[in-house]
PDB file of C-alpha atoms in Angstrom:
ATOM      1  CA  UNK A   1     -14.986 -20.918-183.334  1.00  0.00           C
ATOM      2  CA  UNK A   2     -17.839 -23.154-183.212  1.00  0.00           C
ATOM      3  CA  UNK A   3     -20.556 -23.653-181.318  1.00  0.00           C
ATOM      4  CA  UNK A   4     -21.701 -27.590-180.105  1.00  0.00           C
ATOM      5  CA  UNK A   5     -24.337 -26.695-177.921  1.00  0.00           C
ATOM      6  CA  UNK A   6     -26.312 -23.916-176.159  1.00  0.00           C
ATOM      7  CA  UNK A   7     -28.521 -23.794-172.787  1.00  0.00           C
ATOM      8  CA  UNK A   8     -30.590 -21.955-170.644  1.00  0.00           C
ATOM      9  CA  UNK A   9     -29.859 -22.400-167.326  1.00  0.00           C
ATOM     10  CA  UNK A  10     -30.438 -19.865-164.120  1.00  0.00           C
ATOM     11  CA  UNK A  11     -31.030 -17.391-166.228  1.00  0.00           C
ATOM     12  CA  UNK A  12     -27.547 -17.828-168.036  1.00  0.00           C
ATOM     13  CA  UNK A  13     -26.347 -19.435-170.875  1.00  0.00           C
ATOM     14  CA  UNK A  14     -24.197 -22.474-170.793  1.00  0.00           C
ATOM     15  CA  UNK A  15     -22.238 -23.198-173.650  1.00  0.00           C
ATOM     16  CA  UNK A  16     -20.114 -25.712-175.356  1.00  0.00           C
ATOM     17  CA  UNK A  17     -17.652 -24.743-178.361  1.00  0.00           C
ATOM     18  CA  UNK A  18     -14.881 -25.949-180.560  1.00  0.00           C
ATOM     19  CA  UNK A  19     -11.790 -24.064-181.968  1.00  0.00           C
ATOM     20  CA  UNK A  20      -8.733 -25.359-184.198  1.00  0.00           C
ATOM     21  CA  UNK A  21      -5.708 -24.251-181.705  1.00  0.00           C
ATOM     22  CA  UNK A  22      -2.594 -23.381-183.151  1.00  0.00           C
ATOM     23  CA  UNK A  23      -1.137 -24.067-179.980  1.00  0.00           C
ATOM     24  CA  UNK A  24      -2.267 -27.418-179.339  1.00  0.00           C
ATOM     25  CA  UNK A  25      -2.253 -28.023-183.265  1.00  0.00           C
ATOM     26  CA  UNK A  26      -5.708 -29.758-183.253  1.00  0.00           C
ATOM     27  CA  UNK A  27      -9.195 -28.941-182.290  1.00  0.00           C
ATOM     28  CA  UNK A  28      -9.729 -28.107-178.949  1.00  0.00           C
ATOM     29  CA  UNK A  29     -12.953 -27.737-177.386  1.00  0.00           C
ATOM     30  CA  UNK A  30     -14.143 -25.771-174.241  1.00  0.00           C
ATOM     31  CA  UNK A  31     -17.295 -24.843-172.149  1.00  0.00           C
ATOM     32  CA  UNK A  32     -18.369 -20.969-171.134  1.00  0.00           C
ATOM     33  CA  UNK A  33     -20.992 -20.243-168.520  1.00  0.00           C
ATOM     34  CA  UNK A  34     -22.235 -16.888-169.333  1.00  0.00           C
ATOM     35  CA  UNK A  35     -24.286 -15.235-166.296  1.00  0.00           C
ATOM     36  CA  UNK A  36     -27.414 -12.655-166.938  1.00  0.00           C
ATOM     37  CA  UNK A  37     -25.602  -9.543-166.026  1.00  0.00           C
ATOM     38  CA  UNK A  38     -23.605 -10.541-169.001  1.00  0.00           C
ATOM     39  CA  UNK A  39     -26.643  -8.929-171.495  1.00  0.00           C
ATOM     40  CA  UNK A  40     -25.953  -5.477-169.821  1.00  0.00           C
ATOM     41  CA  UNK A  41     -21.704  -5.566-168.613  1.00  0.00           C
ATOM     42  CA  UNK A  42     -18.623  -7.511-169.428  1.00  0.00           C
ATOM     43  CA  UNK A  43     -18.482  -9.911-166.166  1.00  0.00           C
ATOM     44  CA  UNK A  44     -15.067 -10.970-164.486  1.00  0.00           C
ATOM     45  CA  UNK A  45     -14.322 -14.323-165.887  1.00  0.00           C
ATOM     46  CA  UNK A  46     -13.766 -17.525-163.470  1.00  0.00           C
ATOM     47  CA  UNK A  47     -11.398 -20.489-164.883  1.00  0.00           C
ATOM     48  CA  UNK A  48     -11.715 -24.267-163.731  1.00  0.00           C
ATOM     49  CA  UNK A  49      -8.893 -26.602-164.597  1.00  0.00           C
ATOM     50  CA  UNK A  50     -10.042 -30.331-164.854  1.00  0.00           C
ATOM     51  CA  UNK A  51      -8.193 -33.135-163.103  1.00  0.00           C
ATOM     52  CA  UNK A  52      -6.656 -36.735-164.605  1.00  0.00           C
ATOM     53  CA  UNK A  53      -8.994 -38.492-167.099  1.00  0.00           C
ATOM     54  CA  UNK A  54     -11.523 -35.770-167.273  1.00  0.00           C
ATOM     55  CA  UNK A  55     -12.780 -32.814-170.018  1.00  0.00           C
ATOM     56  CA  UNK A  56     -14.534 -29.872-169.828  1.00  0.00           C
ATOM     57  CA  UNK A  57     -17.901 -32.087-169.491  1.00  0.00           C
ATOM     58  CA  UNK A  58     -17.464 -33.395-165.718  1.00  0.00           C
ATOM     59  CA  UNK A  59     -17.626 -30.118-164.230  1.00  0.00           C
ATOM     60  CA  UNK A  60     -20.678 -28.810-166.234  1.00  0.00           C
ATOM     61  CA  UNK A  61     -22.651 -32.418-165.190  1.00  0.00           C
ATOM     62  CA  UNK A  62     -21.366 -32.604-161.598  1.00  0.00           C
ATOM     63  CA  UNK A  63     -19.865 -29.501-160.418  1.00  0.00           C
ATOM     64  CA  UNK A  64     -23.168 -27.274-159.376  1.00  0.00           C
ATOM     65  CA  UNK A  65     -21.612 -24.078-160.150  1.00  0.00           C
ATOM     66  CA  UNK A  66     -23.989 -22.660-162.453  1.00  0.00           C
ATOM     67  CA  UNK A  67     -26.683 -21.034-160.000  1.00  0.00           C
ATOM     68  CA  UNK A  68     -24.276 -19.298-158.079  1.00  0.00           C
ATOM     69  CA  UNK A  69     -22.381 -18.274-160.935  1.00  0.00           C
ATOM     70  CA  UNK A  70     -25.343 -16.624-162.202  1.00  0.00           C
ATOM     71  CA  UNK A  71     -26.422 -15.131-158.990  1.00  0.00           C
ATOM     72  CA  UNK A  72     -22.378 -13.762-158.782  1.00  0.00           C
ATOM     73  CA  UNK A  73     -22.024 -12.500-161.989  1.00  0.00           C
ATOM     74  CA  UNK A  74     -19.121 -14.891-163.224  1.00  0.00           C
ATOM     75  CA  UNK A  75     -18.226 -15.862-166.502  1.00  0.00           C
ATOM     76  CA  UNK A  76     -16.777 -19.396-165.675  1.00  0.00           C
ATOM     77  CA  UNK A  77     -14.724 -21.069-168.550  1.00  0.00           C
ATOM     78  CA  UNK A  78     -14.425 -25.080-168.699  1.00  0.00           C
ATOM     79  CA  UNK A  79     -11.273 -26.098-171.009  1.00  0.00           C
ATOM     80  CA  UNK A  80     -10.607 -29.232-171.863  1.00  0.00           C
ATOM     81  CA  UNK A  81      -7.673 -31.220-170.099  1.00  0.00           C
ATOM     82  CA  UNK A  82      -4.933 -32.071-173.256  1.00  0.00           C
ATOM     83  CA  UNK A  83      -5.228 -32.016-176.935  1.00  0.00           C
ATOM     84  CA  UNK A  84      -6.885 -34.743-178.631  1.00  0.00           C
ATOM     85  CA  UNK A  85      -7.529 -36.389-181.801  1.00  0.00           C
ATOM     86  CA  UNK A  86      -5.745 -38.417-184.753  1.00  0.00           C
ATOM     87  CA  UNK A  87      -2.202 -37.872-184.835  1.00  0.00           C
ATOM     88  CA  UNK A  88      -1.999 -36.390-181.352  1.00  0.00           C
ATOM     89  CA  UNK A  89       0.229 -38.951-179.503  1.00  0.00           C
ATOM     90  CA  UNK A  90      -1.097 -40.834-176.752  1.00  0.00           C
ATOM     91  CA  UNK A  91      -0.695 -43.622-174.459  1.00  0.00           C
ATOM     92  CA  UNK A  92      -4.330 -45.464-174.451  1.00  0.00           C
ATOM     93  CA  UNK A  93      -3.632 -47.742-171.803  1.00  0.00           C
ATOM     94  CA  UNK A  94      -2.071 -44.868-169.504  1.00  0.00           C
ATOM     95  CA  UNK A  95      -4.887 -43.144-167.357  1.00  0.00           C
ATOM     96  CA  UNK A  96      -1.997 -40.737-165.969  1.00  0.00           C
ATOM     97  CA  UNK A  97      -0.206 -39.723-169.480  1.00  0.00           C
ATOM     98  CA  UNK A  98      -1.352 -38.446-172.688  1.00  0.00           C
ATOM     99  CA  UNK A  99      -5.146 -37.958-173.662  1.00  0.00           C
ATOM    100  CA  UNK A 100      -6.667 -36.177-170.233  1.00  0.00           C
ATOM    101  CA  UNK A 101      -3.991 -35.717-168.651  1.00  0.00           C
ATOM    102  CA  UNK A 102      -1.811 -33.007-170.288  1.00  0.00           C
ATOM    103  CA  UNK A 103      -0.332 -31.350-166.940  1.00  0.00           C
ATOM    104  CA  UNK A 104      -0.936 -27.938-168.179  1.00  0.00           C
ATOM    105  CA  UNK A 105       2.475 -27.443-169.764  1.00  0.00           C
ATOM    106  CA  UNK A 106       4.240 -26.701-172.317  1.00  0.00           C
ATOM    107  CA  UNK A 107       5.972 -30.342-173.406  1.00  0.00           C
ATOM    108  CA  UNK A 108       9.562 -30.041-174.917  1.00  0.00           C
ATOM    109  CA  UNK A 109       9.990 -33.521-175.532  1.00  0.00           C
ATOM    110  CA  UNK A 110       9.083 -35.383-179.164  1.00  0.00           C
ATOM    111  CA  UNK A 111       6.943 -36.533-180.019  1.00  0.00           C
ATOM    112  CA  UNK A 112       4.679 -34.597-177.662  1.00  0.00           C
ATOM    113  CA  UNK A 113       5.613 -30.905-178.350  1.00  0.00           C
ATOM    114  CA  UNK A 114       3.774 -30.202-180.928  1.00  0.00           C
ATOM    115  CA  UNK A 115       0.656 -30.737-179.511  1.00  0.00           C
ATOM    116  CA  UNK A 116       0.866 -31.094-175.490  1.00  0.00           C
ATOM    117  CA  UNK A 117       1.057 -26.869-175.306  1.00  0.00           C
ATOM    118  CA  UNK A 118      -1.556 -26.737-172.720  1.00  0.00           C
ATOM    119  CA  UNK A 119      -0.027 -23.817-170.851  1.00  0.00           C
ATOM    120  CA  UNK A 120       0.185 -21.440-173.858  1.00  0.00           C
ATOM    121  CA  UNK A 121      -3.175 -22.311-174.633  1.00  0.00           C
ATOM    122  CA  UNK A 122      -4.395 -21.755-171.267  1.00  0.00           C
ATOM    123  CA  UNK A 123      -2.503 -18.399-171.011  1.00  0.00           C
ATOM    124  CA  UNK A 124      -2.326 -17.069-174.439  1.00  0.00           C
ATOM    125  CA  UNK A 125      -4.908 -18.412-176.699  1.00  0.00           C
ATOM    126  CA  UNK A 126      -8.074 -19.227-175.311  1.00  0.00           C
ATOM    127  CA  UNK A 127      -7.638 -16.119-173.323  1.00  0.00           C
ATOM    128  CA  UNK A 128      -7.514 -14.350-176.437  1.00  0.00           C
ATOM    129  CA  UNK A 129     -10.301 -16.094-177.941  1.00  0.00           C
ATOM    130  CA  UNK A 130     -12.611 -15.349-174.777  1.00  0.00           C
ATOM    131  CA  UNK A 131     -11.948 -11.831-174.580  1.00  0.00           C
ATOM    132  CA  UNK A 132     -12.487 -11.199-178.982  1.00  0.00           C
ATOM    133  CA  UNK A 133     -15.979 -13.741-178.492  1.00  0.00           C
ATOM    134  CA  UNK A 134     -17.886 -13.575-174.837  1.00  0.00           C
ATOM    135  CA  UNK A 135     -18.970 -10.532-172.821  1.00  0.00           C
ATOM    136  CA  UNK A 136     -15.885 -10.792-170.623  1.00  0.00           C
ATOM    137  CA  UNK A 137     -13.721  -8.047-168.716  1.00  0.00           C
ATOM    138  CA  UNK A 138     -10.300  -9.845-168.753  1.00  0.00           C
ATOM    139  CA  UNK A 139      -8.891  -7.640-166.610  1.00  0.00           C
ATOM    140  CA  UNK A 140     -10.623  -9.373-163.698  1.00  0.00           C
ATOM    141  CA  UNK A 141      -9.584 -13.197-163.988  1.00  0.00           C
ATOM    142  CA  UNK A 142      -9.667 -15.370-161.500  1.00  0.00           C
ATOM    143  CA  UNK A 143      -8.773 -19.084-161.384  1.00  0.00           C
ATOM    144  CA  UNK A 144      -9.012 -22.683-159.517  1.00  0.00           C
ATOM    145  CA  UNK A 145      -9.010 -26.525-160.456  1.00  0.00           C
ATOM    146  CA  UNK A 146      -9.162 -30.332-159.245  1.00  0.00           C
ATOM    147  CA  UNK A 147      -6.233 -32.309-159.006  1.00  0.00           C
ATOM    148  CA  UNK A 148      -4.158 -32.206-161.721  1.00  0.00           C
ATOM    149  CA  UNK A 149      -6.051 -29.123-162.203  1.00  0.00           C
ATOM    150  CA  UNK A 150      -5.809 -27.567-158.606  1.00  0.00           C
ATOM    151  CA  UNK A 151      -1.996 -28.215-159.708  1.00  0.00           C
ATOM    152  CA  UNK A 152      -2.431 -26.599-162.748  1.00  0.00           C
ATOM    153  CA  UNK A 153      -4.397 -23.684-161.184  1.00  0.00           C
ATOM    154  CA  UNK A 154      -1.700 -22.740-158.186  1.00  0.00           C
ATOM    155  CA  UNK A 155       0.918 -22.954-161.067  1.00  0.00           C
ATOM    156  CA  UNK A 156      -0.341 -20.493-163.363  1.00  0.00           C
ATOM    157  CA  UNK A 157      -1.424 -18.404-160.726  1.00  0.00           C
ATOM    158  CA  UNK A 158       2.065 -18.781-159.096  1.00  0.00           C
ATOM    159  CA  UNK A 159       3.917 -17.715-162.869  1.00  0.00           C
ATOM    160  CA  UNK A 160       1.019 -14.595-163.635  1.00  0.00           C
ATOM    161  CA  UNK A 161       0.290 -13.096-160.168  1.00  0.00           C
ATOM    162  CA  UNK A 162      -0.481  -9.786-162.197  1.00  0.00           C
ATOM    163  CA  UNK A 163      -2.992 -11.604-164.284  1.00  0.00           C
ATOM    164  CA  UNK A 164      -5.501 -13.698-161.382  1.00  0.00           C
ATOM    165  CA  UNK A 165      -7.048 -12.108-158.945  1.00  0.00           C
ATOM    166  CA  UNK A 166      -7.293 -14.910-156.998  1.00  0.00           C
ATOM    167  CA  UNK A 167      -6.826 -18.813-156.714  1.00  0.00           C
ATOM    168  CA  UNK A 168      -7.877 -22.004-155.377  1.00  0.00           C
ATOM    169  CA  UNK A 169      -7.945 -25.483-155.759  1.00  0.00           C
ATOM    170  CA  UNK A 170      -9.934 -28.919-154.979  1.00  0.00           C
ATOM    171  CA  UNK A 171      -7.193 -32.029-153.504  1.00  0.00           C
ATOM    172  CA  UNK A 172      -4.384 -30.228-155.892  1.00  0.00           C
ATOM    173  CA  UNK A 173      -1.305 -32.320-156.966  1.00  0.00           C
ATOM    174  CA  UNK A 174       0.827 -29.753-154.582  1.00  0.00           C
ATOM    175  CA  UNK A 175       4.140 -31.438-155.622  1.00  0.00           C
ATOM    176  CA  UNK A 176       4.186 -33.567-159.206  1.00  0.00           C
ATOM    177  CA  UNK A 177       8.020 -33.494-159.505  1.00  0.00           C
ATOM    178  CA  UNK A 178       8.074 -36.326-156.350  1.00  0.00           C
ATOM    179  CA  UNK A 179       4.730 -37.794-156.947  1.00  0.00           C
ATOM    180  CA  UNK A 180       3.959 -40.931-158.426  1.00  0.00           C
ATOM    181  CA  UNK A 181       1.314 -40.716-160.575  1.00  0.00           C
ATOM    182  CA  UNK A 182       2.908 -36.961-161.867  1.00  0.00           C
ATOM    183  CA  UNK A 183       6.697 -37.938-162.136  1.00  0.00           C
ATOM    184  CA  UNK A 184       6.316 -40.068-164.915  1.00  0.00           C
ATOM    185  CA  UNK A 185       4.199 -37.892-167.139  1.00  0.00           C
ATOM    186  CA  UNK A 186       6.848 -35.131-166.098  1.00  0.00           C
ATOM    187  CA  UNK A 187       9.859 -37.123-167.558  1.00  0.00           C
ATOM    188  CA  UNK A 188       8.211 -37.947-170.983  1.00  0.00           C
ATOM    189  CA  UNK A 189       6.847 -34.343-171.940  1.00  0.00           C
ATOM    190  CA  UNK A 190      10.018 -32.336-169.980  1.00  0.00           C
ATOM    191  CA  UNK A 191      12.478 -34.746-170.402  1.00  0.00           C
ATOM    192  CA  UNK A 192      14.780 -36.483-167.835  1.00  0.00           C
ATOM    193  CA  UNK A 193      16.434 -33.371-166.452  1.00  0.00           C
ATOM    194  CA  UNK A 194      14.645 -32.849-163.473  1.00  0.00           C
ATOM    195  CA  UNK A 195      15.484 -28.798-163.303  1.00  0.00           C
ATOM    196  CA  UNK A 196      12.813 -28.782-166.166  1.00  0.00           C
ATOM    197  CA  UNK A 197      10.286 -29.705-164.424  1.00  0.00           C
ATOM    198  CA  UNK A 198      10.066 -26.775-161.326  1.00  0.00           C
ATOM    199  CA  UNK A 199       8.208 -24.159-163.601  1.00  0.00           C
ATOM    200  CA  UNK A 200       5.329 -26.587-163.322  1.00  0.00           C
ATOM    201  CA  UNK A 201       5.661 -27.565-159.577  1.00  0.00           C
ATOM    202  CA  UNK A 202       3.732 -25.346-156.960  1.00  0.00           C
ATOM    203  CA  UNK A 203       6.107 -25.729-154.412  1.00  0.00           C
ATOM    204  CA  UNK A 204       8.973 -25.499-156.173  1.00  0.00           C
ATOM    205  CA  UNK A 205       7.486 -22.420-158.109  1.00  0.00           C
ATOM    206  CA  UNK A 206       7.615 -20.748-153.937  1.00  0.00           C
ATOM    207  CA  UNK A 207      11.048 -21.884-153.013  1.00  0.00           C
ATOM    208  CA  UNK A 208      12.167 -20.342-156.713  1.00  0.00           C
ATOM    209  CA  UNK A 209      10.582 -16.837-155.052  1.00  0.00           C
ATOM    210  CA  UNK A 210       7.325 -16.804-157.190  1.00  0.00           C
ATOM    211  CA  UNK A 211       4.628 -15.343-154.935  1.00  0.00           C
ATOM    212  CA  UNK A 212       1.073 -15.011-154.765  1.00  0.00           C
ATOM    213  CA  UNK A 213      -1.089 -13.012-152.345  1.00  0.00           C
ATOM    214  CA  UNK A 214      -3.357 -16.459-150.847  1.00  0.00           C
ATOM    215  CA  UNK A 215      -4.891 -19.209-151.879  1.00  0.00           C
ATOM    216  CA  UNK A 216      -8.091 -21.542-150.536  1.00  0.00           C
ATOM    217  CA  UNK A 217      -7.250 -25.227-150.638  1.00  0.00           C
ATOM    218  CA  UNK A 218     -10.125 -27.893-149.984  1.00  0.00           C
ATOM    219  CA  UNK A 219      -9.047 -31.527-149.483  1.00  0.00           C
ATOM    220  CA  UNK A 220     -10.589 -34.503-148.222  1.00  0.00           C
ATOM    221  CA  UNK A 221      -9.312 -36.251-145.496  1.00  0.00           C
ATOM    222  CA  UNK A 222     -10.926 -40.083-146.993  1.00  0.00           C
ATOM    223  CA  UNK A 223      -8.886 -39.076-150.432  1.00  0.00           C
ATOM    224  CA  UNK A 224      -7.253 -42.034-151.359  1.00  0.00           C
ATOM    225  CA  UNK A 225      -4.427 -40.134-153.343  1.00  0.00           C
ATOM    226  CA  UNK A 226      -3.799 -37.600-150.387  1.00  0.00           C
ATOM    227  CA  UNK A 227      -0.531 -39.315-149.049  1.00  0.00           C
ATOM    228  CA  UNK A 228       1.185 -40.518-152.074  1.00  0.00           C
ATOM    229  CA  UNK A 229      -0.339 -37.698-154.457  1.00  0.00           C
ATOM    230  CA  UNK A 230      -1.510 -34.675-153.516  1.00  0.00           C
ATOM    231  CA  UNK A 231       0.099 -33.867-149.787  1.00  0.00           C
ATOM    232  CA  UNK A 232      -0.871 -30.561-148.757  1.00  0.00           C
ATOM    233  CA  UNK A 233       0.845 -30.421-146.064  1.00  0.00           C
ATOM    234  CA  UNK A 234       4.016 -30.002-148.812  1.00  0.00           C
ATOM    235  CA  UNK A 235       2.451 -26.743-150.264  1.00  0.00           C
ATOM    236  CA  UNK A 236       1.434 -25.513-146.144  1.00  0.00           C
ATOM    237  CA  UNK A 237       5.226 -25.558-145.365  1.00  0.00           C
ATOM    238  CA  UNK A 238       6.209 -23.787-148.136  1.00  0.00           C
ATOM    239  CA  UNK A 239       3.732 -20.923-148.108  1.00  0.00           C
ATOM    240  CA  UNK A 240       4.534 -20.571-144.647  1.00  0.00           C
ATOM    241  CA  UNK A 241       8.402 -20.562-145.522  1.00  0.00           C
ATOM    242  CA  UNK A 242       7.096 -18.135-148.262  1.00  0.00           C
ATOM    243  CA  UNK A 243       4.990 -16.014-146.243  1.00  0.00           C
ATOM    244  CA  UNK A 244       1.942 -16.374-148.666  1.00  0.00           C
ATOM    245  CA  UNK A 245      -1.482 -17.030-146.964  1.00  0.00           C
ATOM    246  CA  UNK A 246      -2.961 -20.243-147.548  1.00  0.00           C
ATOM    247  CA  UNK A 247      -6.826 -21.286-146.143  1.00  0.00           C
ATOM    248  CA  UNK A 248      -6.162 -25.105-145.988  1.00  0.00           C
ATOM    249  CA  UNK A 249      -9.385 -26.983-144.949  1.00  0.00           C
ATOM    250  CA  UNK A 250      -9.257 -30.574-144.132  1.00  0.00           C
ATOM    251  CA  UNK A 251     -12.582 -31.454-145.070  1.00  0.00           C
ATOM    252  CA  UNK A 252     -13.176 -34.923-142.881  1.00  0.00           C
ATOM    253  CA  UNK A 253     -14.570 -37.877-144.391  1.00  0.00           C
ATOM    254  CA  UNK A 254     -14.535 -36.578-147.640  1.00  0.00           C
ATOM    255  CA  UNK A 255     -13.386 -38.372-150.867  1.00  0.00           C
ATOM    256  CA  UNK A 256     -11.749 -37.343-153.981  1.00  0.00           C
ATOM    257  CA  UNK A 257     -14.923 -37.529-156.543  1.00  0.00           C
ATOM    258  CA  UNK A 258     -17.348 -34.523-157.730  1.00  0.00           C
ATOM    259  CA  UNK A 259     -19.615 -35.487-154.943  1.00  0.00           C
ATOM    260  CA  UNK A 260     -16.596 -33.392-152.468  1.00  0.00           C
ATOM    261  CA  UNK A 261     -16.209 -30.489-155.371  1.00  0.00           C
ATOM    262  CA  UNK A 262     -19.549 -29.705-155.262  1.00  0.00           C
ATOM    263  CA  UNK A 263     -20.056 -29.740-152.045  1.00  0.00           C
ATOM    264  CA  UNK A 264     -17.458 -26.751-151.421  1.00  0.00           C
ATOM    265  CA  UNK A 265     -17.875 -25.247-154.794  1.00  0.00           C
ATOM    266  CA  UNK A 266     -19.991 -22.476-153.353  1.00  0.00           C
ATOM    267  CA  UNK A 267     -17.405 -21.371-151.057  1.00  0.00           C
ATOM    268  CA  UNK A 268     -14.840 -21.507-153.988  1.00  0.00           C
ATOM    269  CA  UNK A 269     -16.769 -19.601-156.381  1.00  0.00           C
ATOM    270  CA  UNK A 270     -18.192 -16.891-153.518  1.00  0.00           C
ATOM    271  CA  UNK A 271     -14.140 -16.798-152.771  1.00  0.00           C
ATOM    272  CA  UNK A 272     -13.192 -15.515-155.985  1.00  0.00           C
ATOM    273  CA  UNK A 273     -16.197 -13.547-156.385  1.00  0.00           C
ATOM    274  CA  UNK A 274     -15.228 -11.592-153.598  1.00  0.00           C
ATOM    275  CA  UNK A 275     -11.657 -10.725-154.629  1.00  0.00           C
ATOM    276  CA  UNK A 276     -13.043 -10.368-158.396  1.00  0.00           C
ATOM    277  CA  UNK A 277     -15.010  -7.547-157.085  1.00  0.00           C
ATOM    278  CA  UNK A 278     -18.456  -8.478-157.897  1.00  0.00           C
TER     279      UNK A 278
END
């Protein structure tokens, strides 16, 4: 592992690091808030999932999470979106496939399964690498995202209730197998058979009988991907089919950007903090 860059901030540490992944076959890199209470106990540790386009940066710039965190106690862990780097395949000109936005799965289709392994990654081996290099007690995880990552979030969660305490999400992509700015990106890492694609579908996950004890949803009502991309309303009916607890807040007059994460990331992070027992 190693280390880009190191901070102060409310009392904490922020950090920014680099790893070669033998899951993603290239270097990955990732950002790890470490709280104060850290010098004196392994703290619970918090994961954020980044949406389309984005890496670990936009949520250490924009998403204000860093003074509560400290104040909490949380460990909060920043990966990066998809692999990247020469001779990782990519679509330049495609803002919904390839470079930032790897979908958190594991891609079967060539040439993109070598490197597009994000849920491996995100479930084996950065956990791994956490636990062997931060002050973390990784047997209180919690996790939440935006977007693609709020889709990313609920899946995991959905596929290792035993693991996450709890989980939320910010405007999450409830439904990618019927989406379309998901279903595309879907096909060309999983392939045309559509039965492929439900282990990375939230709603789908539920009607399969995956469970999950509740989860907080925040999404703006002035999102301009809410009715052709992210559709709560999908993931209400099937928790309620489902009989898992879901807080959905439509927040009104709120957009899609950082400027609506960090408005509610407070809540988010005193959410988990809560059912992380801090």
């Amino acid at each position: 592992m190693k280390t880009i860059s190191t901070s102060r901030s409310h009392g904490g540490t922020q950090g920014v690091y680099s790893h070669a992944s033998s899951s993603c076959d290239c270097e990955m890199t990732f950002a790890v808030f470490v709280p104060p209470q850290a010098a004196e106990r392994v703290c619970p540790v918090l994961w954020y999932l980044s949406g389309l386009t984005c890496t670990h940066q936009n949520v250490m710039d924009k998403g204000e999470y860093r003074r509560l965190a400290a104040e909490l106690g949380l460990i909060v862990v920043c990966p990066d979106t998809s692999p990247r780097g020469e001779g990782v395949p990519d679509e330049k000109d495609n803002w919904q496939f390839g470079s930032g936005a790897g979908f958190y799965l594991d891609a079967t289709q060539e040439p993109f399964a070598r490197n597009y392994r994000m849920y491996s990654y995100l479930t084996q081996e950065l956990p791994a690498l956490i636990g062997e290099r931060f002050p973390a007690d990784m047997a209180r995880q919690s996790i939440f995202g935006h977007s693609m990552g709020g889709h990313g979030a609920l899946t995991i969660a959905l596929k290792n209730p035993q693991r996450y305490r709890s989980c939320s999400a910010f405007a999450p992509i409830v439904q990618p197998s019927t989406a379309g700015w998901s279903r595309p990106a879907l096909e060309k890492y999983l392939g045309a058979d559509e039965s492929a694609w439900r282990p990375y579908d939230a709603t789908a996950l539920i009607a399969d009988g995956h469970r999950f004890d509740a989860f907080l949803v925040d999404q703006g009502t002035a999102d301009s991907f809410l009715q052709e991309g992210l559709r709560p309303w999908l993931l209400e009916e099937a928790c309620r089919k489902a009989g898992i607890e879901l807080t959905l807040r439509m927040q009104e007059g709120y957009d899609h950007s950082y400027n609506f994460i960090s408005t509610f990331m407070d809540d988010h992070l005193a959410w988990h903090a809560e059912r992380l027992g801090t």
